[in-house]
Amino acid sequence: MAGEITETGELYSPYVGLVYMFNLIVGTGALTMPKAFATAGWLVSLILLVFLGFMSFVTTTFVMEAMAAANAQLRWKRMENHKEEEDDDSSTASDSDVLIQDNYERAEIRPILSVQRRGSPNLFEITDRVEMGQMASMFFNKVGVNLFYFCIIIYLYGDLAIYAAAVPFSLMQVTCSATSNDSCGVEADTKYNDTDRCWGPLRRVDAYRIYLAVFTLLLGPFTFFDVQKTKYLQILTSLMRWIAFAVMIVLALVRIGHGQGEGHPPLADLSGVRNLFGVCVYSFMCQHSLPSLVTPVSSKRHLTRLVCLDYVLILAFYGLLSFTAIFCFRGDSLMDMYTLNFARCDVVGLAAVRFFLGLFPVFTISTNFPIIAVTLRNNWKTLFHREGGTYPWVVDRVVFPTITLVPPVLVAFCTHDLESLVGITGAYAGTGIQYVIPAFLVYHCRRDVQLAFGYGTVNKHRSPFRHTFWVGFVLFWAFSCFVFVTANIVLSETKL
């Protein structure tokens, strides 16, 4: 995310890429969606979920088109550089020498000469992984690049605040409820306040802040170093995630089938639309990670169709998870983290399953926190970096990690309202990343492609939504969402 071109990495099949995208999109936001559904009403929630899923698909195709255009520009520059080198070479060079050079470049980068021989359509093959920061620097001016990094940074801060609050909140809910209810967790009609007792004289909010301090001390130091996600850690967290989701859906369906469903969600409640909007936008977020996800796909012939299939499956999954939740549990009993609704003896009889679901966010989120923190730190460095300049050791190793870690921890210290944190992050920074940036990227990349390659050139990975109307519609929708959410917050605060 630091805005550099990196190697493609190990290739994988389109269907493996489909699974990776599914895992990327379905994350923490899915756990806050059931409560948002119950608050806004099932019909409004369903309509908004489908529409926002469609809008996310539109901007995903925008980003893929911009990636192809960026690859074309890089490949064209390499071809021009190669021609200049050939002009400098001796005119007596043999054909075998040229062939050897061609084979060398085929192994080292990507086949420039073969692209030239096969024709212009291959210019737009997505072979180099060009991150969004690099695309911004290629297609935007200096102000646009700075606004891009500002939006990414705000979103990552929101991500870290959500993570920093979710882990201590889950630990507080499980341990405080367990000590007061014989390890049975939260009972059906139990309502806890932050001022209630947890352990002896300690209140629940004190326990939450103790867990937050421990979480910060254990994972915060990773912000000062370089960490990377290992393949086996990714497999483990993905496996735990799908076991947890499957168990929750099955348990909810069993309760509903046995006539134990307590939920009677309203048809519509506009007061809950603000948070629902933010949660849905956050839950469809993948645009910022598309370059590292799409580039290694071995065959991109039907890439748009596969992405469309992915979105249909994700919509079905979100609908299944949320509808089983809102008809299984009363709206006022649904927790910010849906997993905590299963820390009850009347829902789950097996203690091991209760603790696994209750502590599920602790395991999965804790592995992601250092990676997001390092990503945010690197974006800060890139934003202030000047050509040819280097940072002093104190600034590089102390200042940047500190400004990365402290703000989200302070936000988590002040509030553990996960639904609001997810809603605000999605509604503001999420709107910028998911709608505004892709729309401007595709608009400018189309203009640059026409200027560089001519008006008849066709980008083989161009979006199905190729008319300029769709760019304007996405920007209009983003602006409308920003105004609606802001007005809703102002009106809500005024009433309070």
Tab-separated table of C-alpha atoms in Angstrom:
chain	number	residue	atom	x	y	z
A	1	MET	CA	0.000	0.000	0.000
A	2	ALA	CA	3.002	2.251	0.077
A	3	GLY	CA	2.457	2.982	-3.593
A	4	GLU	CA	5.145	0.893	-5.226
A	5	ILE	CA	5.171	-1.728	-7.957
A	6	THR	CA	5.900	-5.127	-6.484
A	7	GLU	CA	6.388	-8.532	-8.003
A	8	THR	CA	3.320	-10.487	-8.956
A	9	GLY	CA	4.027	-13.413	-6.659
A	10	GLU	CA	2.992	-17.042	-7.109
A	11	LEU	CA	0.189	-17.459	-9.639
A	12	TYR	CA	-3.084	-19.186	-8.767
A	13	SER	CA	-6.175	-20.235	-10.708
A	14	PRO	CA	-9.201	-17.948	-11.189
A	15	TYR	CA	-11.280	-20.042	-8.784
A	16	VAL	CA	-8.634	-19.780	-6.070
A	17	GLY	CA	-8.682	-16.021	-6.676
A	18	LEU	CA	-12.466	-16.119	-6.261
A	19	VAL	CA	-12.035	-17.760	-2.840
A	20	TYR	CA	-9.378	-15.235	-1.815
A	21	MET	CA	-11.646	-12.324	-2.747
A	22	PHE	CA	-14.509	-13.912	-0.812
A	23	ASN	CA	-12.275	-14.223	2.268
A	24	LEU	CA	-11.033	-10.655	1.870
A	25	ILE	CA	-14.489	-9.091	1.689
A	26	VAL	CA	-16.216	-11.222	4.338
A	27	GLY	CA	-14.490	-10.076	7.530
A	28	THR	CA	-15.186	-8.103	10.679
A	29	GLY	CA	-17.981	-6.088	9.080
A	30	ALA	CA	-20.102	-9.229	8.708
A	31	LEU	CA	-20.168	-9.669	12.498
A	32	THR	CA	-21.732	-6.208	13.000
A	33	MET	CA	-24.264	-6.579	10.171
A	34	PRO	CA	-27.007	-8.541	12.055
A	35	LYS	CA	-27.540	-5.775	14.610
A	36	ALA	CA	-27.578	-3.154	11.845
A	37	PHE	CA	-30.203	-5.247	9.983
A	38	ALA	CA	-32.393	-5.502	13.084
A	39	THR	CA	-32.154	-1.760	13.712
A	40	ALA	CA	-33.018	-0.639	10.166
A	41	GLY	CA	-35.685	-3.252	9.380
A	42	TRP	CA	-35.390	-6.308	7.176
A	43	LEU	CA	-36.842	-4.869	3.937
A	44	VAL	CA	-34.820	-1.633	3.984
A	45	SER	CA	-31.723	-3.640	4.920
A	46	LEU	CA	-32.191	-6.107	2.073
A	47	ILE	CA	-32.716	-3.369	-0.535
A	48	LEU	CA	-29.734	-1.331	0.674
A	49	LEU	CA	-27.498	-4.420	0.900
A	50	VAL	CA	-28.233	-5.442	-2.694
A	51	PHE	CA	-27.801	-1.900	-4.015
A	52	LEU	CA	-24.522	-1.288	-2.165
A	53	GLY	CA	-23.251	-4.668	-3.313
A	54	PHE	CA	-23.998	-3.643	-6.904
A	55	MET	CA	-22.249	-0.278	-6.444
A	56	SER	CA	-19.212	-2.007	-4.971
A	57	PHE	CA	-19.108	-4.355	-7.982
A	58	VAL	CA	-19.220	-1.347	-10.343
A	59	THR	CA	-16.248	0.337	-8.667
A	60	THR	CA	-14.362	-2.975	-8.495
A	61	THR	CA	-14.562	-3.178	-12.294
A	62	PHE	CA	-13.367	0.452	-12.404
A	63	VAL	CA	-10.249	-0.444	-10.394
A	64	MET	CA	-9.501	-3.465	-12.607
A	65	GLU	CA	-9.761	-1.268	-15.711
A	66	ALA	CA	-7.379	1.253	-14.135
A	67	MET	CA	-4.962	-1.589	-13.284
A	68	ALA	CA	-4.955	-2.689	-16.935
A	69	ALA	CA	-4.371	0.890	-18.104
A	70	ALA	CA	-1.481	1.286	-15.649
A	71	ASN	CA	0.059	-1.958	-16.930
A	72	ALA	CA	-0.273	-0.704	-20.503
A	73	GLN	CA	1.549	2.523	-19.672
A	74	LEU	CA	4.366	0.684	-17.886
A	75	ARG	CA	4.705	-1.827	-20.707
A	76	TRP	CA	4.747	0.949	-23.319
A	77	LYS	CA	7.497	2.802	-21.445
A	78	ARG	CA	9.582	-0.370	-21.289
A	79	MET	CA	9.067	-0.902	-25.010
A	80	GLU	CA	10.222	2.655	-25.701
A	81	ASN	CA	13.272	2.168	-23.484
A	82	HIS	CA	14.030	-1.077	-25.294
A	83	LYS	CA	13.852	0.680	-28.666
A	84	GLU	CA	16.273	3.333	-27.451
A	85	GLU	CA	18.665	0.627	-26.298
A	86	GLU	CA	18.387	-1.097	-29.673
A	87	ASP	CA	19.202	2.172	-31.445
A	88	ASP	CA	22.316	2.501	-29.326
A	89	ASP	CA	23.418	-1.054	-30.126
A	90	SER	CA	25.632	-1.803	-33.066
A	91	SER	CA	23.766	-2.239	-36.335
A	92	THR	CA	25.831	-5.391	-36.980
A	93	ALA	CA	24.244	-7.265	-34.090
A	94	SER	CA	23.258	-10.759	-35.163
A	95	ASP	CA	19.745	-12.184	-34.990
A	96	SER	CA	20.905	-14.676	-32.366
A	97	ASP	CA	22.045	-11.807	-30.125
A	98	VAL	CA	18.626	-10.217	-30.379
A	99	LEU	CA	16.988	-13.547	-29.576
A	100	ILE	CA	19.184	-14.023	-26.505
A	101	GLN	CA	18.305	-10.527	-25.306
A	102	ASP	CA	14.620	-11.241	-25.920
A	103	ASN	CA	14.760	-14.442	-23.864
A	104	TYR	CA	16.608	-12.643	-21.055
A	105	GLU	CA	13.964	-9.940	-20.813
A	106	ARG	CA	11.229	-12.592	-20.980
A	107	ALA	CA	12.668	-14.148	-17.822
A	108	GLU	CA	13.455	-10.942	-15.968
A	109	ILE	CA	10.341	-8.824	-16.393
A	110	ARG	CA	7.485	-9.502	-18.788
A	111	PRO	CA	7.706	-10.172	-22.533
A	112	ILE	CA	7.955	-6.716	-24.040
A	113	LEU	CA	8.932	-7.790	-27.545
A	114	SER	CA	6.356	-10.567	-27.660
A	115	VAL	CA	3.713	-8.036	-26.674
A	116	GLN	CA	4.822	-5.866	-29.558
A	117	ARG	CA	4.636	-8.792	-31.987
A	118	ARG	CA	1.246	-10.047	-30.835
A	119	GLY	CA	-0.444	-6.683	-31.161
A	120	SER	CA	-1.735	-3.850	-29.053
A	121	PRO	CA	-4.524	-5.697	-27.130
A	122	ASN	CA	-1.886	-7.456	-25.005
A	123	LEU	CA	-0.673	-4.083	-23.821
A	124	PHE	CA	-3.515	-4.225	-21.293
A	125	GLU	CA	-2.640	-7.586	-19.756
A	126	ILE	CA	-2.501	-7.266	-15.952
A	127	THR	CA	0.933	-8.744	-15.235
A	128	ASP	CA	2.578	-6.167	-12.953
A	129	ARG	CA	1.090	-5.611	-9.527
A	130	VAL	CA	0.469	-1.861	-9.440
A	131	GLU	CA	-0.891	-0.782	-6.059
A	132	MET	CA	-3.514	1.949	-5.803
A	133	GLY	CA	-0.969	4.451	-4.530
A	134	GLN	CA	1.115	3.951	-7.663
A	135	MET	CA	-1.968	4.280	-9.871
A	136	ALA	CA	-2.847	7.510	-8.074
A	137	SER	CA	0.622	8.883	-8.785
A	138	MET	CA	0.275	7.870	-12.465
A	139	PHE	CA	-3.186	9.319	-13.107
A	140	PHE	CA	-3.648	12.090	-10.495
A	141	ASN	CA	-1.885	15.386	-9.927
A	142	LYS	CA	-0.079	16.156	-6.670
A	143	VAL	CA	-3.231	17.326	-4.877
A	144	GLY	CA	-5.086	14.197	-5.949
A	145	VAL	CA	-2.286	11.938	-4.723
A	146	ASN	CA	-2.245	13.652	-1.312
A	147	LEU	CA	-6.046	13.368	-1.028
A	148	PHE	CA	-5.786	9.685	-1.924
A	149	TYR	CA	-3.307	8.995	0.863
A	150	PHE	CA	-5.339	11.084	3.293
A	151	CYS	CA	-8.421	8.944	2.560
A	152	ILE	CA	-6.482	5.679	2.882
A	153	ILE	CA	-4.938	6.810	6.171
A	154	ILE	CA	-8.296	7.802	7.683
A	155	TYR	CA	-9.770	4.454	6.667
A	156	LEU	CA	-6.869	2.512	8.167
A	157	TYR	CA	-7.178	4.507	11.396
A	158	GLY	CA	-10.831	3.493	11.543
A	159	ASP	CA	-9.862	-0.117	10.868
A	160	LEU	CA	-7.355	-0.103	13.711
A	161	ALA	CA	-9.839	1.547	16.103
A	162	ILE	CA	-12.404	-1.161	15.292
A	163	TYR	CA	-9.828	-3.893	15.864
A	164	ALA	CA	-8.525	-2.303	19.062
A	165	ALA	CA	-12.068	-2.114	20.478
A	166	ALA	CA	-13.371	-5.487	19.246
A	167	VAL	CA	-10.783	-7.665	20.991
A	168	PRO	CA	-11.059	-6.143	24.523
A	169	PHE	CA	-14.852	-5.912	24.160
A	170	SER	CA	-15.127	-9.617	23.307
A	171	LEU	CA	-12.823	-10.541	26.201
A	172	MET	CA	-14.842	-8.361	28.583
A	173	GLN	CA	-18.155	-9.861	27.478
A	174	VAL	CA	-16.948	-13.456	27.805
A	175	THR	CA	-14.961	-13.233	31.035
A	176	CYS	CA	-17.177	-10.818	32.972
A	177	SER	CA	-20.383	-12.629	32.022
A	178	ALA	CA	-18.844	-16.014	32.697
A	179	THR	CA	-17.710	-15.117	36.226
A	180	SER	CA	-21.194	-13.875	37.131
A	181	ASN	CA	-23.216	-16.600	35.421
A	182	ASP	CA	-21.453	-19.906	36.011
A	183	SER	CA	-19.567	-19.811	32.719
A	184	CYS	CA	-22.855	-19.557	30.821
A	185	GLY	CA	-22.219	-16.144	29.330
A	186	VAL	CA	-24.953	-13.601	28.761
A	187	GLU	CA	-28.439	-14.811	29.618
A	188	ALA	CA	-31.372	-14.035	27.382
A	189	ASP	CA	-32.787	-11.129	29.350
A	190	THR	CA	-29.577	-9.848	30.912
A	191	LYS	CA	-28.608	-6.256	30.214
A	192	TYR	CA	-25.180	-5.085	31.299
A	193	ASN	CA	-23.901	-1.553	31.742
A	194	ASP	CA	-20.271	-0.498	31.749
A	195	THR	CA	-20.619	0.454	35.422
A	196	ASP	CA	-21.720	-3.047	36.485
A	197	ARG	CA	-19.295	-5.117	38.530
A	198	CYS	CA	-17.002	-7.573	36.785
A	199	TRP	CA	-14.392	-8.850	39.266
A	200	GLY	CA	-14.824	-7.659	42.822
A	201	PRO	CA	-14.549	-3.855	42.885
A	202	LEU	CA	-13.617	-3.675	39.188
A	203	ARG	CA	-16.338	-2.488	36.816
A	204	ARG	CA	-16.889	-3.903	33.359
A	205	VAL	CA	-15.445	-0.750	31.772
A	206	ASP	CA	-12.331	-1.197	33.961
A	207	ALA	CA	-11.945	-4.753	32.706
A	208	TYR	CA	-12.364	-3.528	29.130
A	209	ARG	CA	-9.608	-0.944	29.574
A	210	ILE	CA	-7.307	-3.463	31.232
A	211	TYR	CA	-7.766	-5.785	28.251
A	212	LEU	CA	-7.171	-2.838	25.903
A	213	ALA	CA	-3.911	-2.010	27.710
A	214	VAL	CA	-2.754	-5.643	27.485
A	215	PHE	CA	-3.744	-5.792	23.809
A	216	THR	CA	-1.778	-2.603	23.103
A	217	LEU	CA	1.292	-3.788	25.006
A	218	LEU	CA	1.318	-7.166	23.252
A	219	LEU	CA	0.556	-6.108	19.667
A	220	GLY	CA	1.551	-2.436	19.650
A	221	PRO	CA	5.317	-3.098	19.456
A	222	PHE	CA	4.838	-4.816	16.079
A	223	THR	CA	4.066	-1.351	14.665
A	224	PHE	CA	7.717	-0.449	15.192
A	225	PHE	CA	8.970	-3.385	13.120
A	226	ASP	CA	8.246	-5.015	9.793
A	227	VAL	CA	5.826	-7.922	9.853
A	228	GLN	CA	4.183	-9.865	7.088
A	229	LYS	CA	1.294	-12.276	6.958
A	230	THR	CA	2.440	-15.858	6.521
A	231	LYS	CA	0.624	-18.331	4.325
A	232	TYR	CA	-0.081	-20.714	7.189
A	233	LEU	CA	-1.434	-17.960	9.427
A	234	GLN	CA	-3.797	-16.917	6.632
A	235	ILE	CA	-5.002	-20.503	6.227
A	236	LEU	CA	-5.545	-20.878	9.982
A	237	THR	CA	-7.525	-17.643	10.377
A	238	SER	CA	-9.624	-18.394	7.279
A	239	LEU	CA	-10.413	-21.869	8.601
A	240	MET	CA	-11.446	-20.506	12.006
A	241	ARG	CA	-13.585	-17.846	10.350
A	242	TRP	CA	-15.564	-20.285	8.254
A	243	ILE	CA	-16.052	-22.719	11.098
A	244	ALA	CA	-17.403	-19.868	13.241
A	245	PHE	CA	-19.737	-18.531	10.526
A	246	ALA	CA	-21.037	-21.997	9.673
A	247	VAL	CA	-21.688	-22.859	13.341
A	248	MET	CA	-23.577	-19.592	13.931
A	249	ILE	CA	-25.800	-20.023	10.862
A	250	VAL	CA	-26.579	-23.670	11.692
A	251	LEU	CA	-27.334	-22.915	15.349
A	252	ALA	CA	-29.643	-20.035	14.395
A	253	LEU	CA	-31.472	-22.189	11.824
A	254	VAL	CA	-31.897	-24.994	14.375
A	255	ARG	CA	-33.396	-22.609	16.929
A	256	ILE	CA	-35.766	-21.143	14.351
A	257	GLY	CA	-36.720	-24.650	13.174
A	258	HIS	CA	-37.538	-25.686	16.749
A	259	GLY	CA	-39.816	-22.680	17.167
A	260	GLN	CA	-37.405	-20.895	19.536
A	261	GLY	CA	-36.895	-17.860	17.317
A	262	GLU	CA	-37.391	-14.660	19.308
A	263	GLY	CA	-36.897	-12.111	16.539
A	264	HIS	CA	-39.704	-9.972	15.114
A	265	PRO	CA	-37.784	-7.402	13.052
A	266	PRO	CA	-39.676	-4.383	11.681
A	267	LEU	CA	-40.191	-3.887	7.988
A	268	ALA	CA	-38.397	-0.543	7.984
A	269	ASP	CA	-36.917	1.877	10.518
A	270	LEU	CA	-35.177	4.812	8.854
A	271	SER	CA	-33.410	5.807	12.078
A	272	GLY	CA	-31.106	2.805	11.674
A	273	VAL	CA	-30.222	3.408	8.030
A	274	ARG	CA	-27.150	5.539	8.848
A	275	ASN	CA	-25.306	2.770	10.656
A	276	LEU	CA	-26.563	0.146	8.224
A	277	PHE	CA	-25.131	2.134	5.322
A	278	GLY	CA	-21.714	2.416	6.948
A	279	VAL	CA	-21.679	-1.261	7.935
A	280	CYS	CA	-22.620	-2.385	4.407
A	281	VAL	CA	-19.992	-0.169	2.753
A	282	TYR	CA	-17.373	-1.467	5.192
A	283	SER	CA	-18.508	-5.046	4.572
A	284	PHE	CA	-17.978	-4.765	0.800
A	285	MET	CA	-14.543	-3.148	1.046
A	286	CYS	CA	-11.954	-4.762	-1.226
A	287	GLN	CA	-10.976	-2.076	-3.735
A	288	HIS	CA	-7.767	-1.094	-1.924
A	289	SER	CA	-6.499	-4.706	-2.027
A	290	LEU	CA	-7.511	-5.623	-5.586
A	291	PRO	CA	-4.030	-5.212	-7.158
A	292	SER	CA	-2.455	-7.831	-4.884
A	293	LEU	CA	-5.510	-10.070	-5.266
A	294	VAL	CA	-6.195	-9.920	-9.011
A	295	THR	CA	-2.673	-9.696	-10.478
A	296	PRO	CA	-1.571	-13.264	-9.540
A	297	VAL	CA	-4.667	-14.823	-11.177
A	298	SER	CA	-3.238	-17.010	-13.940
A	299	SER	CA	-6.067	-16.589	-16.470
A	300	LYS	CA	-8.004	-13.314	-16.543
A	301	ARG	CA	-10.127	-14.113	-19.581
A	302	HIS	CA	-13.415	-14.212	-17.622
A	303	LEU	CA	-12.282	-12.089	-14.699
A	304	THR	CA	-15.320	-9.783	-14.617
A	305	ARG	CA	-17.732	-12.740	-14.618
A	306	LEU	CA	-15.893	-14.395	-11.743
A	307	VAL	CA	-15.945	-11.176	-9.724
A	308	CYS	CA	-19.686	-10.865	-10.421
A	309	LEU	CA	-20.177	-14.455	-9.196
A	310	ASP	CA	-18.192	-13.595	-6.067
A	311	TYR	CA	-20.470	-10.664	-5.297
A	312	VAL	CA	-23.595	-12.792	-5.795
A	313	LEU	CA	-22.237	-15.411	-3.364
A	314	ILE	CA	-21.268	-12.723	-0.831
A	315	LEU	CA	-24.734	-11.148	-1.049
A	316	ALA	CA	-26.299	-14.560	-0.449
A	317	PHE	CA	-24.020	-15.208	2.513
A	318	TYR	CA	-24.647	-11.801	4.111
A	319	GLY	CA	-28.376	-12.277	3.634
A	320	LEU	CA	-28.321	-15.764	5.168
A	321	LEU	CA	-26.225	-14.680	8.158
A	322	SER	CA	-28.282	-11.548	8.868
A	323	PHE	CA	-31.767	-12.981	8.324
A	324	THR	CA	-31.117	-16.027	10.484
A	325	ALA	CA	-29.807	-13.659	13.160
A	326	ILE	CA	-32.698	-11.177	13.203
A	327	PHE	CA	-35.344	-13.923	13.286
A	328	CYS	CA	-33.469	-15.976	15.867
A	329	PHE	CA	-32.739	-13.186	18.383
A	330	ARG	CA	-34.712	-10.166	19.512
A	331	GLY	CA	-33.427	-6.918	18.028
A	332	ASP	CA	-32.613	-5.449	21.439
A	333	SER	CA	-30.630	-8.544	22.426
A	334	LEU	CA	-28.374	-8.642	19.355
A	335	MET	CA	-24.787	-7.735	20.317
A	336	ASP	CA	-22.427	-5.453	18.371
A	337	MET	CA	-20.315	-8.545	17.723
A	338	TYR	CA	-22.794	-11.224	16.633
A	339	THR	CA	-20.580	-14.036	17.938
A	340	LEU	CA	-21.298	-12.916	21.515
A	341	ASN	CA	-24.982	-13.867	21.149
A	342	PHE	CA	-23.849	-17.478	21.219
A	343	ALA	CA	-22.114	-17.145	24.605
A	344	ARG	CA	-25.398	-18.201	26.244
A	345	CYS	CA	-26.287	-21.551	27.789
A	346	ASP	CA	-29.800	-21.487	26.344
A	347	VAL	CA	-28.346	-21.073	22.839
A	348	VAL	CA	-25.256	-23.299	23.003
A	349	GLY	CA	-25.056	-26.096	25.546
A	350	LEU	CA	-21.426	-27.033	24.874
A	351	ALA	CA	-19.042	-24.767	26.786
A	352	ALA	CA	-16.191	-25.254	24.277
A	353	VAL	CA	-18.373	-23.950	21.423
A	354	ARG	CA	-19.536	-20.993	23.522
A	355	PHE	CA	-15.986	-19.941	24.301
A	356	PHE	CA	-14.794	-20.555	20.731
A	357	LEU	CA	-17.479	-18.279	19.272
A	358	GLY	CA	-17.146	-15.707	22.042
A	359	LEU	CA	-13.381	-15.476	21.621
A	360	PHE	CA	-13.358	-15.909	17.835
A	361	PRO	CA	-12.771	-12.158	17.139
A	362	VAL	CA	-9.836	-12.201	19.552
A	363	PHE	CA	-7.890	-14.763	17.520
A	364	THR	CA	-8.634	-13.526	14.009
A	365	ILE	CA	-8.493	-9.773	14.611
A	366	SER	CA	-5.297	-9.984	16.652
A	367	THR	CA	-3.446	-11.508	13.695
A	368	ASN	CA	-4.565	-8.681	11.386
A	369	PHE	CA	-3.877	-5.732	13.692
A	370	PRO	CA	-0.051	-5.622	13.234
A	371	ILE	CA	-0.374	-5.918	9.448
A	372	ILE	CA	-2.869	-3.043	9.203
A	373	ALA	CA	-0.699	-0.970	11.566
A	374	VAL	CA	2.436	-1.471	9.455
A	375	THR	CA	0.444	-0.658	6.315
A	376	LEU	CA	-0.751	2.603	7.880
A	377	ARG	CA	2.767	3.469	9.042
A	378	ASN	CA	4.142	2.933	5.533
A	379	ASN	CA	1.432	5.133	4.041
A	380	TRP	CA	2.416	7.940	6.426
A	381	LYS	CA	6.016	7.564	5.269
A	382	THR	CA	5.014	7.649	1.609
A	383	LEU	CA	2.794	10.695	2.075
A	384	PHE	CA	5.635	12.810	3.502
A	385	HIS	CA	8.422	11.302	1.423
A	386	ARG	CA	10.342	13.624	-0.871
A	387	GLU	CA	12.422	12.462	-3.807
A	388	GLY	CA	15.986	11.718	-2.732
A	389	GLY	CA	15.273	12.409	0.943
A	390	THR	CA	15.604	10.096	3.923
A	391	TYR	CA	14.091	10.246	7.392
A	392	PRO	CA	16.143	10.593	10.584
A	393	TRP	CA	16.186	7.416	12.687
A	394	VAL	CA	13.950	8.904	15.392
A	395	VAL	CA	11.323	10.001	12.874
A	396	ASP	CA	11.443	6.715	10.982
A	397	ARG	CA	11.482	4.330	13.949
A	398	VAL	CA	9.663	6.292	16.652
A	399	VAL	CA	7.512	9.151	15.334
A	400	PHE	CA	5.715	7.336	12.497
A	401	PRO	CA	4.908	4.181	14.533
A	402	THR	CA	3.726	6.347	17.440
A	403	ILE	CA	1.320	8.456	15.373
A	404	THR	CA	0.087	5.187	13.870
A	405	LEU	CA	-0.633	3.438	17.164
A	406	VAL	CA	-1.796	6.129	19.598
A	407	PRO	CA	-4.930	7.609	17.879
A	408	PRO	CA	-6.850	4.312	17.373
A	409	VAL	CA	-6.006	3.162	20.906
A	410	LEU	CA	-7.319	6.469	22.295
A	411	VAL	CA	-10.546	6.077	20.298
A	412	ALA	CA	-10.938	2.512	21.582
A	413	PHE	CA	-10.270	3.758	25.133
A	414	CYS	CA	-13.144	6.263	24.834
A	415	THR	CA	-15.713	3.949	23.217
A	416	HIS	CA	-16.359	0.309	22.382
A	417	ASP	CA	-19.498	0.998	20.326
A	418	LEU	CA	-18.462	-1.205	17.421
A	419	GLU	CA	-21.572	-0.585	15.338
A	420	SER	CA	-20.920	3.166	15.360
A	421	LEU	CA	-17.189	2.747	14.710
A	422	VAL	CA	-17.838	0.494	11.731
A	423	GLY	CA	-20.667	2.744	10.519
A	424	ILE	CA	-18.644	5.973	10.649
A	425	THR	CA	-15.531	4.375	9.127
A	426	GLY	CA	-17.561	2.910	6.276
A	427	ALA	CA	-19.723	5.981	5.719
A	428	TYR	CA	-16.847	8.461	5.396
A	429	ALA	CA	-13.433	6.949	4.611
A	430	GLY	CA	-15.099	3.849	3.139
A	431	THR	CA	-17.119	5.995	0.741
A	432	GLY	CA	-13.934	7.659	-0.463
A	433	ILE	CA	-12.075	4.402	-1.073
A	434	GLN	CA	-14.990	2.427	-2.473
A	435	TYR	CA	-16.613	5.096	-4.646
A	436	VAL	CA	-14.702	8.355	-5.108
A	437	ILE	CA	-11.163	7.071	-5.746
A	438	PRO	CA	-12.161	4.296	-8.231
A	439	ALA	CA	-14.413	6.722	-10.136
A	440	PHE	CA	-11.648	9.308	-10.547
A	441	LEU	CA	-9.073	6.597	-11.344
A	442	VAL	CA	-11.129	5.144	-14.182
A	443	TYR	CA	-12.024	8.589	-15.552
A	444	HIS	CA	-8.411	9.750	-15.712
A	445	CYS	CA	-7.033	6.427	-16.931
A	446	ARG	CA	-9.518	6.388	-19.828
A	447	ARG	CA	-8.468	9.882	-20.803
A	448	ASP	CA	-4.772	8.974	-20.602
A	449	VAL	CA	-5.285	5.804	-22.666
A	450	GLN	CA	-6.961	7.823	-25.428
A	451	LEU	CA	-4.162	10.381	-25.443
A	452	ALA	CA	-1.346	7.817	-25.345
A	453	PHE	CA	-2.671	5.067	-27.617
A	454	GLY	CA	-5.343	6.749	-29.707
A	455	TYR	CA	-9.123	6.909	-29.554
A	456	GLY	CA	-9.602	3.520	-31.217
A	457	THR	CA	-7.666	1.605	-28.550
A	458	VAL	CA	-9.744	-0.841	-26.508
A	459	ASN	CA	-8.794	-1.854	-22.966
A	460	LYS	CA	-9.465	-5.616	-22.832
A	461	HIS	CA	-10.255	-5.337	-19.107
A	462	ARG	CA	-12.495	-2.311	-19.435
A	463	SER	CA	-15.493	-2.150	-17.130
A	464	PRO	CA	-18.913	-3.202	-18.448
A	465	PHE	CA	-20.029	0.165	-17.079
A	466	ARG	CA	-17.959	2.024	-19.656
A	467	HIS	CA	-20.252	4.993	-20.236
A	468	THR	CA	-19.262	8.226	-18.511
A	469	PHE	CA	-22.733	8.247	-16.944
A	470	TRP	CA	-21.653	5.540	-14.513
A	471	VAL	CA	-18.674	7.574	-13.313
A	472	GLY	CA	-20.948	10.535	-12.673
A	473	PHE	CA	-23.562	8.327	-11.021
A	474	VAL	CA	-21.014	6.816	-8.625
A	475	LEU	CA	-19.721	10.270	-7.664
A	476	PHE	CA	-23.275	11.589	-7.234
A	477	TRP	CA	-24.143	8.593	-5.042
A	478	ALA	CA	-21.007	9.103	-2.938
A	479	PHE	CA	-21.829	12.780	-2.431
A	480	SER	CA	-25.445	11.975	-1.555
A	481	CYS	CA	-24.330	9.379	0.995
A	482	PHE	CA	-21.903	11.823	2.574
A	483	VAL	CA	-24.625	14.478	2.912
A	484	PHE	CA	-27.209	11.995	4.224
A	485	VAL	CA	-24.938	10.477	6.858
A	486	THR	CA	-23.699	13.884	8.034
A	487	ALA	CA	-27.236	15.287	8.261
A	488	ASN	CA	-28.389	12.181	10.123
A	489	ILE	CA	-25.586	12.504	12.660
A	490	VAL	CA	-26.276	16.220	13.186
A	491	LEU	CA	-30.014	15.655	13.638
A	492	SER	CA	-29.411	12.741	16.018
A	493	GLU	CA	-27.008	14.774	18.144
A	494	THR	CA	-29.414	17.737	18.147
A	495	LYS	CA	-32.236	15.541	19.480
A	496	LEU	CA	-29.954	14.274	22.214
